[in-house]
RNA sequence: GGGCCUGUAGCUCAGCUUGGUAGAGCAGCGGACUUUUAAUCCGCGGGUCGCGGGUUCGAAUCCCGCCGGGCUCACCA
């Protein structure tokens, strides 16, 4: 859930039991029969922060055969990459738990019974939306006209975007659960123990020097009018299953039987612990904005114990993800947010996962779409290479193991890299960015070009390369700084050539005609000969680049020529040669 | 005002739980190879670990204080 926090010292309910029980769990893995070996391996290989959280969760629930982990977000606006940290954090811990032989249930609660409180800057039909303020986001019409509600619009977009990342939680929509009466018992418990809840919250407020207290007759209820749908309602509770609701807006009155469900819910601070108890949640992370004393996690952990007889879940706190350049917290109400789908345009799913898996959750980091994209891909490729190296008993083994574990958690299919196996040889993002431009973004041609030259082999590698090529093209067209842009001239231009350059260009043309199409090495050898004969290629290069790509510099010439092919290259180069056609 | 997180090389971060002479990648510089935005490989430089105290034989690590940055404390989720 979006709240909760840990920050490792603050709220941890009971610390002090770890050792014995951790050992117990590690060796109770079952799958690994040989005692000490299994443990040693566990401790060195399952060493990611998600593993630590998993161990802690197991230690807190000894004997439980099924562990429930949960995430939750309010779709009150575009669900962005910052919200994604919640989900990926749970996903990673879920995997770490599954690796320990536990049956894991991954719940994802959409808090779509929330009140529509502000109109996002980027929403269409703002005027109409303003009139909906105060209703449930699950009741507000979709201003984009695509879904049955405002909430569903954002939910659908996000659910679709995490599919490619291999994240498949069990989604729950709070609006439906409440309306169906599923939480009736939990609501009644909260209402009957309203005094306990008031005490907990007020005690917390006192401790924090709050300026106001909940009144003694406060009811832990929120909801919407059955007639008009707005949240300006009052409640009267009969002590059992019935709540009398009065609307201050349309004057509608009526009784709601909690068992039948309806438009009533618990306020956030109570809703959260109620669901912990209802779903038996063992782990749920929280954003740093909910970490403080007196915050919702703080009171929720008391409420869940005293009202619902369950203990607060284990958690890790995560910091914000910000957009490089934009600075600060990503806010869905400000518009211009970055979504998971946006990120997947530029980053392969595994790379995106790797980014989140690599940072400790409690550190803030920036997601970037500028030249950093190249660095990130290069770092990723390097990590993959490192992970494939066999261990050799040196200190570097620790890094190899860490890389393997992080990459396994980052992979979409949870594939483990076996040390000593040959690493894949992906084409670098930077290079791909050049290639893809040479073909004007025609990915099919990029692929056949690469396959013909045996730079990519095998169906898997091809699929991976194609995906990366698409990302590279998206990056080039949408984000890359100007210096990365290359564009092959469509039509040849005839440029006046300095007298000393013309013969050189003629020689180059001759070489191209002579060497088999696409034979980069052959070209290279002939160029070398040319230089050895005393030709000053430094004079030639700028001219050639200009004729080809309208710049004075460019990718390594032999690669460029080999890539664009003889026909196109000759057409572009010969145009300037006409007056001085010498011998080839 | 209370609480939590955070401040380590130019940049991004690891190390802090279980004190023992400061780490990685990138960038920079040098070299090899290669005829040039490049790739790969080798090497180098670079940090008073925010500041000040304390504990200790020894502190980036533990404790206290201060400064800077972030978040939070609302019948909001």
CSV table of C-alpha atoms in Angstrom, one decimal, chain A residues 198-208 213:
chain,number,residue,atom,x,y,z
A,198,UNK,CA,-10.6,6.9,18.4
A,199,UNK,CA,-8.3,6.2,21.3
A,200,UNK,CA,-5.5,4.9,19.1
A,201,UNK,CA,-5.7,7.8,16.7
A,202,UNK,CA,-6.0,10.4,19.5
A,203,UNK,CA,-3.1,9.0,21.4
A,204,UNK,CA,-1.0,9.2,18.4
A,205,UNK,CA,-2.1,12.7,17.8
A,206,UNK,CA,-1.3,13.7,21.4
A,207,UNK,CA,2.1,12.3,21.0
A,208,UNK,CA,2.7,14.3,18.0
A,213,UNK,CA,-8.6,15.4,18.4
